[in-house]
Short mmCIF file of C-alpha atoms in Angstrom, two decimals:
data_model
loop_
_atom_site.label_atom_id
_atom_site.label_comp_id
_atom_site.label_asym_id
_atom_site.label_seq_id
_atom_site.Cartn_x
_atom_site.Cartn_y
_atom_site.Cartn_z
CA MET A 1 -66.86 -54.40 26.08
CA LYS A 2 -69.92 -54.03 23.83
CA GLU A 3 -68.73 -50.57 22.79
CA LYS A 4 -65.32 -51.94 21.84
CA ASN A 5 -66.84 -54.81 19.88
CA LEU A 6 -69.05 -52.42 17.95
CA ASP A 7 -66.02 -50.37 17.03
CA LYS A 8 -64.09 -53.34 15.64
CA ALA A 9 -66.81 -55.77 14.62
CA PHE A 10 -66.14 -55.74 10.86
CA LEU A 11 -62.55 -56.74 10.07
CA GLY A 12 -61.31 -54.41 12.80
CA HIS A 13 -63.60 -51.58 11.68
CA PRO A 14 -66.89 -50.18 13.06
CA LYS A 15 -69.85 -52.54 12.68
CA PRO A 16 -71.93 -50.23 10.41
CA LEU A 17 -69.20 -50.38 7.75
CA SER A 18 -70.35 -53.94 7.03
CA SER A 19 -73.83 -52.77 6.02
CA LEU A 20 -72.43 -49.83 4.01
CA PHE A 21 -70.12 -52.30 2.26
CA SER A 22 -73.13 -54.47 1.31
CA LEU A 23 -75.19 -51.41 0.39
CA GLU A 24 -72.53 -50.23 -2.04
CA ILE A 25 -72.17 -53.67 -3.64
CA TRP A 26 -75.85 -53.81 -4.55
CA GLU A 27 -76.22 -50.17 -5.55
CA ARG A 28 -73.22 -50.48 -7.86
CA PHE A 29 -74.57 -53.84 -9.08
CA SER A 30 -77.69 -52.07 -10.27
CA TYR A 31 -75.71 -49.30 -11.97
CA TYR A 32 -73.00 -51.35 -13.66
CA GLY A 33 -75.45 -54.05 -14.71
CA MET A 34 -77.47 -51.41 -16.54
CA ARG A 35 -74.38 -49.53 -17.80
CA ALA A 36 -73.01 -52.67 -19.47
CA LEU A 37 -76.23 -53.11 -21.47
CA LEU A 38 -77.31 -49.55 -22.24
CA VAL A 39 -75.65 -48.93 -25.61
CA LEU A 40 -76.29 -52.53 -26.73
CA PHE A 41 -79.98 -52.29 -25.82
CA MET A 42 -80.52 -48.91 -27.46
CA SER A 43 -78.69 -49.78 -30.68
CA ALA A 44 -80.22 -53.26 -31.08
CA SER A 45 -83.09 -53.56 -33.53
CA ILE A 46 -86.66 -53.68 -32.25
CA LEU A 47 -86.90 -57.29 -33.47
CA ASP A 48 -83.91 -58.13 -31.25
CA GLY A 49 -85.59 -56.52 -28.24
CA GLY A 50 -83.82 -53.15 -28.46
CA LEU A 51 -84.89 -49.59 -29.21
CA GLY A 52 -83.56 -49.55 -32.77
CA LEU A 53 -81.57 -46.32 -32.34
CA SER A 54 -78.46 -45.33 -34.28
CA ARG A 55 -75.15 -45.98 -32.55
CA GLU A 56 -74.28 -42.30 -32.64
CA TYR A 57 -77.56 -41.48 -30.88
CA ALA A 58 -77.23 -44.34 -28.36
CA SER A 59 -73.63 -43.50 -27.44
CA ALA A 60 -74.52 -39.85 -26.94
CA VAL A 61 -77.37 -40.85 -24.60
CA VAL A 62 -74.91 -42.95 -22.54
CA GLY A 63 -72.50 -40.01 -22.41
CA VAL A 64 -75.16 -37.52 -21.30
CA PHE A 65 -76.49 -40.01 -18.74
CA ALA A 66 -73.08 -40.80 -17.20
CA GLY A 67 -71.95 -37.17 -17.33
CA SER A 68 -75.13 -36.04 -15.59
CA LEU A 69 -74.61 -38.60 -12.82
CA TYR A 70 -71.41 -36.88 -11.68
CA LEU A 71 -72.95 -33.42 -11.97
CA ALA A 72 -75.95 -34.49 -9.91
CA THR A 73 -73.76 -35.24 -6.89
CA LEU A 74 -73.09 -31.49 -6.47
CA PRO A 75 -76.72 -30.37 -5.90
CA GLY A 76 -77.49 -33.71 -4.23
CA GLY A 77 -74.77 -33.19 -1.64
CA TYR A 78 -75.86 -29.58 -1.12
CA ILE A 79 -79.49 -30.58 -0.46
CA ALA A 80 -78.36 -33.30 1.96
CA ASP A 81 -76.17 -30.83 3.88
CA ASN A 82 -78.78 -28.07 3.96
CA TYR A 83 -82.13 -29.83 4.22
CA LEU A 84 -82.41 -33.61 4.23
CA GLY A 85 -79.46 -34.95 6.22
CA GLN A 86 -77.54 -38.10 5.24
CA LYS A 87 -80.14 -40.68 6.37
CA ARG A 88 -83.09 -39.22 4.47
CA ALA A 89 -80.96 -38.38 1.42
CA VAL A 90 -79.67 -41.95 1.03
CA PHE A 91 -83.13 -43.45 1.62
CA LEU A 92 -84.80 -41.04 -0.82
CA GLY A 93 -82.03 -41.58 -3.36
CA ALA A 94 -82.40 -45.36 -3.15
CA ILE A 95 -86.17 -45.14 -3.71
CA ILE A 96 -85.77 -42.82 -6.72
CA ILE A 97 -83.11 -45.08 -8.26
CA ALA A 98 -85.41 -48.08 -7.78
CA LEU A 99 -88.23 -46.16 -9.51
CA GLY A 100 -85.78 -45.44 -12.33
CA HIS A 101 -85.11 -49.13 -12.86
CA LEU A 102 -88.83 -49.84 -12.72
CA SER A 103 -89.41 -47.21 -15.42
CA ILE A 104 -86.74 -48.81 -17.61
CA ALA A 105 -88.46 -52.19 -17.19
CA LEU A 106 -91.78 -50.62 -18.24
CA SER A 107 -90.14 -49.28 -21.41
CA TYR A 108 -91.05 -52.67 -22.89
CA PHE A 109 -94.56 -51.20 -23.23
CA TYR A 110 -93.71 -47.51 -23.77
CA SER A 111 -90.24 -46.40 -24.92
CA LEU A 112 -90.41 -42.96 -23.26
CA MET A 113 -90.32 -44.70 -19.87
CA PHE A 114 -86.71 -45.67 -20.65
CA TYR A 115 -85.57 -42.04 -20.74
CA LEU A 116 -87.66 -41.17 -17.68
CA GLY A 117 -85.92 -44.05 -15.89
CA LEU A 118 -82.50 -42.63 -16.74
CA VAL A 119 -83.58 -39.25 -15.33
CA PHE A 120 -84.74 -40.89 -12.09
CA ILE A 121 -81.45 -42.77 -11.73
CA VAL A 122 -79.46 -39.56 -12.23
CA ILE A 123 -81.51 -37.73 -9.57
CA GLY A 124 -81.40 -40.64 -7.12
CA THR A 125 -77.66 -41.13 -7.54
CA GLY A 126 -77.16 -37.42 -6.87
CA PHE A 127 -78.61 -37.97 -3.38
CA PHE A 128 -77.28 -41.48 -2.75
CA LYS A 129 -73.67 -41.42 -3.94
CA PRO A 130 -72.08 -38.54 -2.00
CA CYS A 131 -74.01 -39.27 1.20
CA SER A 132 -73.14 -42.97 1.40
CA SER A 133 -69.45 -42.01 1.23
CA VAL A 134 -69.89 -39.33 3.89
CA MET A 135 -71.53 -41.90 6.19
CA VAL A 136 -68.36 -44.02 6.02
CA GLY A 137 -66.32 -41.05 7.28
CA MET A 138 -68.77 -40.51 10.18
CA LEU A 139 -67.75 -43.84 11.70
CA TYR A 140 -64.23 -42.63 12.52
CA LYS A 141 -63.15 -40.02 15.04
CA LYS A 142 -60.67 -37.34 14.01
CA GLY A 143 -57.17 -38.80 13.75
CA ASP A 144 -58.37 -42.44 13.55
CA SER A 145 -55.66 -44.26 11.57
CA ARG A 146 -58.22 -46.78 10.24
CA ARG A 147 -60.06 -44.21 8.13
CA ASP A 148 -58.12 -44.78 4.87
CA ALA A 149 -58.37 -48.55 5.26
CA GLY A 150 -62.11 -48.20 5.88
CA PHE A 151 -62.57 -46.30 2.63
CA THR A 152 -60.46 -48.95 0.88
CA LEU A 153 -62.90 -51.64 2.04
CA PHE A 154 -65.80 -49.47 0.91
CA TYR A 155 -64.09 -49.03 -2.50
CA MET A 156 -63.73 -52.81 -2.74
CA GLY A 157 -67.50 -53.09 -2.33
CA ILE A 158 -67.90 -50.79 -5.33
CA ASN A 159 -65.67 -52.97 -7.46
CA ILE A 160 -67.22 -56.25 -6.33
CA GLY A 161 -70.60 -54.93 -7.46
CA ALA A 162 -69.10 -53.66 -10.71
CA LEU A 163 -67.41 -57.04 -11.28
CA ILE A 164 -70.40 -59.35 -10.87
CA ALA A 165 -73.11 -57.13 -12.39
CA PRO A 166 -72.10 -57.32 -16.08
CA ILE A 167 -71.57 -61.09 -15.75
CA ILE A 168 -75.01 -61.79 -14.29
CA CYS A 169 -76.98 -59.15 -16.21
CA GLY A 170 -75.07 -59.94 -19.41
CA PHE A 171 -75.89 -63.65 -19.11
CA PHE A 172 -79.63 -63.05 -18.63
CA SER A 173 -79.63 -60.43 -21.40
CA GLU A 174 -77.95 -62.83 -23.83
CA HIS A 175 -80.32 -65.70 -23.11
CA TYR A 176 -83.62 -64.03 -22.18
CA GLY A 177 -83.49 -60.57 -23.74
CA TYR A 178 -82.36 -57.08 -22.81
CA HIS A 179 -85.37 -56.24 -20.64
CA ILE A 180 -84.72 -59.25 -18.41
CA GLY A 181 -81.04 -58.34 -18.12
CA LEU A 182 -81.89 -54.75 -17.23
CA GLY A 183 -84.55 -56.00 -14.80
CA ILE A 184 -82.00 -58.15 -12.98
CA GLY A 185 -79.92 -55.01 -12.49
CA GLY A 186 -82.98 -53.26 -11.07
CA LEU A 187 -83.43 -56.06 -8.53
CA GLY A 188 -79.99 -55.16 -7.22
CA MET A 189 -81.30 -51.72 -6.26
CA LEU A 190 -84.25 -53.27 -4.42
CA VAL A 191 -81.77 -55.38 -2.45
CA ALA A 192 -79.76 -52.21 -1.70
CA LEU A 193 -82.92 -50.49 -0.47
CA ALA A 194 -83.71 -53.43 1.81
CA VAL A 195 -80.13 -53.50 3.12
CA PHE A 196 -80.30 -49.81 3.99
CA TYR A 197 -83.69 -49.99 5.71
CA PHE A 198 -83.30 -53.26 7.61
CA LYS A 199 -79.54 -53.34 8.24
CA THR A 200 -77.82 -49.98 7.80
CA ILE A 201 -80.31 -47.83 9.75
CA PRO A 202 -80.49 -50.15 12.81
CA SER A 203 -76.72 -50.62 12.73
CA PHE A 204 -76.06 -46.86 12.67
CA GLU A 205 -78.60 -46.23 15.44
CA GLU A 206 -76.93 -48.85 17.64
CA PHE A 207 -73.44 -47.52 16.92
CA GLU A 208 -74.50 -43.91 17.56
CA ARG A 209 -76.17 -44.88 20.83
CA GLU A 210 -73.30 -46.98 22.14
CA PHE A 211 -70.23 -45.35 20.65
CA GLY A 212 -71.18 -42.09 18.95
CA LEU A 213 -70.58 -40.68 15.45
CA SER A 214 -68.22 -37.91 14.38
CA SER A 215 -71.24 -35.91 13.14
CA SER A 216 -75.00 -36.25 12.86
CA TRP A 217 -76.29 -38.57 10.13
CA LYS A 218 -79.96 -37.80 10.73
CA GLU A 219 -79.93 -34.03 10.64
CA PRO A 220 -78.46 -31.67 8.02
CA VAL A 221 -75.36 -29.62 8.79
CA ARG A 222 -77.64 -26.60 8.75
CA LYS A 223 -81.31 -26.55 7.81
CA GLN A 224 -82.26 -24.05 5.10
CA GLU A 225 -86.02 -23.96 4.59
CA PHE A 226 -85.75 -22.38 1.15
CA VAL A 227 -84.18 -25.64 -0.14
CA LYS A 228 -87.59 -27.30 0.28
CA TYR A 229 -89.10 -24.83 -2.18
CA LEU A 230 -86.21 -25.40 -4.58
CA LEU A 231 -87.02 -29.12 -4.50
CA ILE A 232 -90.72 -28.50 -5.12
CA GLY A 233 -89.90 -26.15 -8.00
CA PHE A 234 -87.52 -28.73 -9.53
CA VAL A 235 -90.18 -31.48 -9.36
CA LEU A 236 -92.75 -29.21 -11.07
CA ILE A 237 -90.28 -28.21 -13.81
CA LEU A 238 -89.34 -31.87 -14.36
CA ALA A 239 -93.01 -32.87 -14.62
CA PHE A 240 -93.63 -30.08 -17.14
CA PHE A 241 -90.56 -31.11 -19.13
CA VAL A 242 -91.66 -34.78 -19.21
CA ALA A 243 -95.14 -33.72 -20.36
CA LEU A 244 -93.67 -31.73 -23.25
CA CYS A 245 -91.63 -34.77 -24.36
CA THR A 246 -94.59 -37.13 -23.93
CA PHE A 247 -96.84 -35.10 -26.22
CA GLY A 248 -94.09 -34.52 -28.80
CA VAL A 249 -93.88 -30.78 -28.21
CA LEU A 250 -90.19 -31.09 -27.32
CA VAL A 251 -87.89 -33.41 -29.31
CA LEU A 252 -84.42 -33.89 -27.85
CA ASP A 253 -81.20 -34.56 -29.77
CA PRO A 254 -78.73 -36.29 -27.41
CA VAL A 255 -75.75 -35.61 -29.71
CA ALA A 256 -76.46 -31.89 -29.61
CA ILE A 257 -77.12 -32.04 -25.86
CA ALA A 258 -73.79 -33.79 -25.23
CA THR A 259 -71.97 -31.24 -27.38
CA TYR A 260 -73.56 -28.22 -25.71
CA MET A 261 -73.15 -29.70 -22.23
CA THR A 262 -69.43 -30.21 -22.89
CA ILE A 263 -68.99 -26.60 -24.03
CA ILE A 264 -71.09 -25.13 -21.21
CA ILE A 265 -69.41 -27.18 -18.45
CA ALA A 266 -65.93 -26.38 -19.79
CA LEU A 267 -66.68 -22.64 -19.93
CA ALA A 268 -68.34 -22.70 -16.48
CA SER A 269 -65.29 -24.47 -15.01
CA LEU A 270 -62.98 -21.88 -16.60
CA ALA A 271 -65.11 -19.06 -15.19
CA TYR A 272 -64.99 -20.64 -11.74
CA PHE A 273 -61.18 -20.89 -11.86
CA ILE A 274 -60.96 -17.20 -12.79
CA PHE A 275 -63.39 -16.36 -9.97
CA LEU A 276 -61.14 -18.16 -7.47
CA LEU A 277 -58.07 -16.25 -8.65
CA PHE A 278 -59.75 -12.97 -7.73
CA LEU A 279 -61.37 -14.16 -4.50
CA PRO A 280 -59.93 -12.00 -1.68
CA SER A 281 -60.46 -14.64 1.02
CA ILE A 282 -57.90 -16.94 -0.67
CA SER A 283 -54.24 -16.25 0.07
CA LEU A 284 -51.60 -15.76 -2.63
CA ASP A 285 -50.00 -19.14 -1.86
CA GLU A 286 -53.38 -20.87 -2.16
CA LYS A 287 -53.98 -19.15 -5.50
CA LYS A 288 -50.62 -20.46 -6.71
CA GLY A 289 -51.83 -23.94 -5.75
CA LEU A 290 -54.71 -23.53 -8.18
CA ILE A 291 -52.28 -23.62 -11.13
CA PRO A 292 -51.49 -27.36 -10.82
CA PHE A 293 -55.18 -27.89 -10.09
CA VAL A 294 -56.12 -26.39 -13.46
CA VAL A 295 -53.46 -28.49 -15.21
CA LEU A 296 -54.60 -31.71 -13.55
CA PHE A 297 -58.27 -30.86 -14.15
CA VAL A 298 -57.62 -30.62 -17.89
CA ALA A 299 -55.46 -33.76 -17.91
CA SER A 300 -58.14 -35.62 -15.95
CA ALA A 301 -60.86 -34.61 -18.42
CA PHE A 302 -58.79 -35.99 -21.32
CA PHE A 303 -58.10 -39.22 -19.44
CA TRP A 304 -61.75 -39.85 -18.59
CA SER A 305 -62.83 -39.09 -22.17
CA VAL A 306 -60.88 -42.23 -23.09
CA PHE A 307 -61.53 -44.33 -20.01
CA GLU A 308 -65.31 -43.88 -20.15
CA GLN A 309 -65.48 -45.34 -23.64
CA GLN A 310 -65.78 -48.78 -22.04
CA PRO A 311 -69.61 -48.86 -22.14
CA THR A 312 -69.69 -47.44 -25.67
CA THR A 313 -66.62 -47.91 -27.92
CA TYR A 314 -65.34 -51.06 -26.21
CA ASN A 315 -68.81 -52.59 -25.92
CA LEU A 316 -69.66 -52.03 -29.58
CA PHE A 317 -66.23 -53.22 -30.76
CA ALA A 318 -66.58 -56.42 -28.72
CA LYS A 319 -70.06 -57.05 -30.17
CA ASP A 320 -69.11 -56.65 -33.84
CA PHE A 321 -65.39 -57.23 -34.31
CA MET A 322 -64.21 -59.70 -31.68
CA ASP A 323 -64.15 -63.48 -31.70
CA ARG A 324 -65.83 -64.13 -28.34
CA THR A 325 -66.05 -67.94 -28.66
CA ILE A 326 -63.98 -70.07 -26.29
CA PHE A 327 -64.35 -73.87 -26.35
CA GLY A 328 -67.66 -73.53 -28.15
CA PHE A 329 -69.07 -71.00 -25.65
CA GLU A 330 -69.77 -67.47 -26.88
CA ILE A 331 -68.87 -64.94 -24.19
CA PRO A 332 -71.66 -62.37 -23.73
CA THR A 333 -70.52 -58.93 -24.87
CA ALA A 334 -71.32 -57.34 -21.49
CA TRP A 335 -68.91 -59.64 -19.65
CA PHE A 336 -65.93 -57.63 -20.88
CA GLN A 337 -67.24 -54.71 -18.80
CA SER A 338 -66.22 -56.70 -15.69
CA LEU A 339 -62.54 -56.79 -16.61
CA ASN A 340 -61.76 -53.30 -15.29
CA SER A 341 -63.08 -54.13 -11.81
CA LEU A 342 -61.37 -57.53 -11.82
CA PHE A 343 -58.04 -55.91 -12.67
CA ILE A 344 -58.55 -53.24 -9.99
CA LEU A 345 -59.01 -55.90 -7.30
CA ILE A 346 -55.82 -57.64 -8.49
CA ILE A 347 -53.57 -54.69 -9.36
CA ALA A 348 -54.52 -52.10 -6.70
CA PRO A 349 -52.79 -53.92 -3.78
CA LEU A 350 -49.69 -54.54 -5.92
CA LEU A 351 -49.49 -50.92 -7.04
CA SER A 352 -50.00 -49.69 -3.48
CA PHE A 353 -47.11 -51.91 -2.37
CA LEU A 354 -44.96 -50.53 -5.20
CA TRP A 355 -45.57 -46.91 -4.14
CA LEU A 356 -44.69 -47.79 -0.52
CA PHE A 357 -41.57 -49.66 -1.65
CA LEU A 358 -40.36 -46.72 -3.74
CA ALA A 359 -41.09 -44.33 -0.88
CA SER A 360 -39.01 -46.45 1.51
CA ARG A 361 -36.11 -46.18 -0.95
CA LYS A 362 -36.59 -42.37 -1.29
CA LYS A 363 -37.50 -42.90 -4.97
CA ASP A 364 -41.24 -42.29 -4.76
CA LEU A 365 -42.88 -40.51 -7.68
CA ASP A 366 -44.53 -37.13 -7.24
CA SER A 367 -48.23 -36.77 -7.98
CA MET A 368 -47.83 -35.08 -11.36
CA SER A 369 -45.49 -37.86 -12.52
CA LYS A 370 -48.12 -40.43 -11.56
CA PHE A 371 -50.63 -38.42 -13.58
CA VAL A 372 -48.28 -38.64 -16.57
CA LEU A 373 -48.03 -42.41 -16.09
CA GLY A 374 -51.82 -42.65 -15.99
CA LEU A 375 -52.11 -40.82 -19.31
CA VAL A 376 -49.34 -42.90 -20.90
CA PHE A 377 -50.86 -46.23 -19.86
CA ALA A 378 -54.25 -45.10 -21.16
CA GLY A 379 -52.55 -44.16 -24.44
CA LEU A 380 -50.95 -47.62 -24.62
CA SER A 381 -54.34 -49.24 -24.05
CA PHE A 382 -55.79 -47.42 -27.04
CA LEU A 383 -52.67 -48.15 -29.10
CA ILE A 384 -53.51 -51.84 -28.62
CA MET A 385 -57.05 -51.17 -29.82
CA TYR A 386 -55.62 -49.30 -32.82
CA PHE A 387 -53.72 -52.41 -33.93
CA ALA A 388 -56.81 -54.59 -33.36
CA ALA A 389 -59.00 -52.21 -35.37
CA SER A 390 -56.38 -51.99 -38.14
CA TYR A 391 -56.37 -55.78 -38.46
CA VAL A 392 -60.15 -55.79 -38.81
CA ALA A 393 -60.18 -52.92 -41.33
CA ASP A 394 -57.43 -54.53 -43.48
CA SER A 395 -59.18 -57.92 -43.54
CA GLU A 396 -62.06 -56.77 -45.73
CA THR A 397 -63.09 -59.29 -48.37
CA PHE A 398 -65.88 -59.22 -50.94
CA LEU A 399 -68.25 -62.03 -51.84
CA ASP A 400 -71.26 -61.56 -54.10
CA GLY A 401 -70.93 -57.81 -53.75
CA GLN A 402 -71.02 -58.01 -49.93
CA SER A 403 -68.05 -57.05 -47.78
CA SER A 404 -67.05 -59.00 -44.68
CA PHE A 405 -64.35 -58.61 -42.04
CA ALA A 406 -62.27 -60.97 -39.93
CA LYS A 407 -62.71 -60.87 -36.15
CA VAL A 408 -59.82 -60.41 -33.72
CA SER A 409 -59.06 -62.40 -30.60
CA SER A 410 -60.68 -61.16 -27.39
CA LEU A 411 -57.18 -61.08 -25.87
CA TRP A 412 -56.64 -57.73 -27.61
CA MET A 413 -59.36 -56.17 -25.47
CA VAL A 414 -58.19 -57.98 -22.33
CA ALA A 415 -54.70 -56.50 -22.81
CA SER A 416 -56.10 -53.05 -23.58
CA LEU A 417 -58.27 -52.98 -20.45
CA PHE A 418 -55.33 -54.22 -18.36
CA PHE A 419 -53.25 -51.17 -19.35
CA LEU A 420 -56.27 -48.88 -19.01
CA THR A 421 -56.81 -50.08 -15.43
CA ILE A 422 -53.18 -49.40 -14.53
CA GLY A 423 -53.67 -45.91 -15.92
CA GLU A 424 -56.77 -45.43 -13.77
CA LEU A 425 -54.97 -46.54 -10.61
CA CYS A 426 -52.08 -44.18 -11.34
CA LEU A 427 -54.36 -41.20 -11.94
CA SER A 428 -57.71 -41.44 -10.15
CA PRO A 429 -56.79 -41.92 -6.45
CA VAL A 430 -53.78 -39.63 -6.86
CA GLY A 431 -56.01 -36.93 -8.34
CA MET A 432 -58.38 -37.00 -5.36
CA SER A 433 -55.44 -36.94 -2.95
CA VAL A 434 -53.85 -33.94 -4.68
CA MET A 435 -57.10 -32.00 -4.61
CA THR A 436 -57.24 -32.27 -0.81
CA LYS A 437 -53.66 -30.99 -0.59
CA ILE A 438 -53.79 -27.97 -2.88
CA ALA A 439 -57.41 -26.82 -2.55
CA PRO A 440 -57.94 -23.62 -0.49
CA LYS A 441 -59.02 -24.62 3.03
CA ILE A 442 -62.32 -22.74 2.89
CA LEU A 443 -63.26 -24.33 -0.46
CA GLN A 444 -62.07 -27.93 -0.15
CA ASN A 445 -65.48 -29.53 -0.74
CA GLN A 446 -66.24 -27.28 -3.72
CA VAL A 447 -62.85 -27.89 -5.32
CA MET A 448 -63.19 -31.65 -4.81
CA GLY A 449 -66.63 -31.47 -6.41
CA LEU A 450 -65.15 -29.52 -9.30
CA PHE A 451 -62.55 -32.24 -9.83
CA PHE A 452 -65.41 -34.71 -10.35
CA VAL A 453 -66.74 -32.35 -13.01
CA SER A 454 -63.70 -33.36 -15.09
CA ILE A 455 -65.08 -36.93 -15.04
CA SER A 456 -68.43 -35.59 -16.20
CA LEU A 457 -66.72 -33.86 -19.13
CA GLY A 458 -64.90 -37.07 -19.97
CA ASN A 459 -68.15 -39.05 -20.07
CA LEU A 460 -69.77 -36.56 -22.41
CA VAL A 461 -66.84 -36.64 -24.85
CA ALA A 462 -66.64 -40.44 -24.62
CA GLY A 463 -70.30 -40.67 -25.61
CA LEU A 464 -69.69 -38.54 -28.68
CA ILE A 465 -66.70 -40.67 -29.76
CA GLY A 466 -68.39 -44.05 -29.21
CA GLY A 467 -70.95 -43.55 -31.97
CA GLY A 468 -68.21 -43.96 -34.58
CA VAL A 469 -67.87 -47.70 -33.95
CA ASN A 470 -69.96 -49.46 -36.60
CA LEU A 471 -69.61 -51.56 -39.73
CA GLU A 472 -70.22 -48.59 -42.03
CA ASN A 473 -67.34 -46.71 -40.43
CA ILE A 474 -64.85 -49.59 -40.11
CA LYS A 475 -62.19 -47.95 -42.32
CA ASN A 476 -62.11 -44.93 -40.00
CA LEU A 477 -62.10 -46.97 -36.79
CA PRO A 478 -58.28 -47.23 -36.48
CA ASP A 479 -58.08 -43.43 -36.82
CA ILE A 480 -60.55 -43.00 -33.94
CA PHE A 481 -58.28 -45.02 -31.65
CA MET A 482 -55.08 -43.39 -32.92
CA ASP A 483 -56.51 -39.90 -32.39
CA CYS A 484 -57.06 -40.82 -28.74
CA VAL A 485 -53.50 -42.17 -28.46
CA ILE A 486 -51.98 -38.98 -29.89
CA MET A 487 -54.18 -36.79 -27.69
CA LEU A 488 -53.20 -38.63 -24.50
CA PHE A 489 -49.48 -38.68 -25.31
CA ILE A 490 -49.50 -34.96 -26.09
CA VAL A 491 -51.26 -34.12 -22.81
CA ALA A 492 -48.83 -36.38 -20.92
CA LEU A 493 -45.88 -34.59 -22.54
CA VAL A 494 -47.29 -31.16 -21.68
CA VAL A 495 -47.82 -32.12 -18.02
CA LEU A 496 -44.29 -33.52 -17.89
CA LEU A 497 -42.76 -30.36 -19.39
CA ILE A 498 -44.57 -27.90 -17.12
CA LYS A 499 -44.14 -29.99 -13.97
CA LYS A 500 -40.80 -28.47 -12.98
CA PRO A 501 -41.82 -24.80 -13.53
CA ILE A 502 -44.96 -25.40 -11.45
CA TYR A 503 -42.96 -26.89 -8.59
CA MET A 504 -40.55 -23.97 -8.77
CA LEU A 505 -43.48 -21.56 -8.51
CA LEU A 506 -44.85 -23.47 -5.52
CA LYS A 507 -41.34 -23.71 -4.01
CA THR A 508 -41.57 -27.45 -3.56
CA ASP A 509 -40.17 -30.55 -5.25
CA LYS A 510 -43.44 -32.50 -5.23
CA ILE A 511 -47.11 -32.44 -4.31
#
């Protein structure tokens, strides 16, 4: 009876899922609380408690930071599989992330600590993020029909954390300064660390003892001793790199870094695709399946280059050009970063029901068509921002030689983020599902990891675009949004036109 209760103790799911759910809420709280404030903090003047950086510089830093987070999950997952195991990787990752937030808090005294903190968070997330997801899968035996629902609950934890973090951190930032707001986000990671140590570990040990796990969470899949020396070498190189920056020997330009990273990652991805086409261990049919993968990879990169402008372009637009006052209360800029998660929690169940309804009527959409819808909805979201930016740009008036601009209603951004969220729900989960279907069997994990590289590319490009949102560039702001609209609609049209030839090549009517 105890074994059965353990297996269904959390809403009909294994008991440890409850602690993983809480763990993800607080880890994401720490990330999204910081993410909502990053560009605002860096671009604010020193007198206002910021770093006094240009918006172009600040947006590029955000892009490099977010892009590096997704890249870090590839080596992080490899080290967990080949040396640390899931338990040690998550615990180590949580500690490093917490140290990152502590470093950001100490940037009040020494600005270089801010960048060191970002590096720590990237490294820690590389260990933490892939392993926490893998631990969810360990709770279910092969063929367990509850697996998808379990991951849905886990995904809800992500969005609950992402929903409340900008509200709480934004409030404290607005009233007590950026360092306090960022510090509140850091407290979330300390809570996550406590949850893992005092709740997740005992819960997993009990479940493993009484019911068993689908694979070991304490030991790596295979232990490779050379990985230890790779870790030691990385730590020494990082320490040397930090020393060079500390003493001014090395001066970094984040705009150039973002640009070069985008080019290098794009070329490396292309090289990897070519390598797969000539790999003898992959069958001809599997190689044909790589064609839609390449198409969707490119489409995904374009989509995320728009979607990931929320912490940069959207944040800066809300700060400068939106009327955020309702009934005498001025809404903190960071609060708008919660809208995406709020809409996900509302729209996701409705959209899931719609797909099931269409499938029951034999009218369900194929995956590439859903990708097209995702791109179109994202384009519509930026079309709304184009009209809002045009209104601001056309409202310029002059008084005593000074120009001023009218502010638009915050409902413009609410509507834009609503459409952007629909686009995300059409594209993101479908993309991950398609990758598991068309990836060669022997390379499924690598191909899935490569799909996340498209998100990394999108973040880098988004960081480069976001720097254009400022008062000096207001006349060009509508063009920035319209360029994104045209780009997305063109990519959507291309995917739509080549969909049928691809399906003919694969000898199927959908994937």
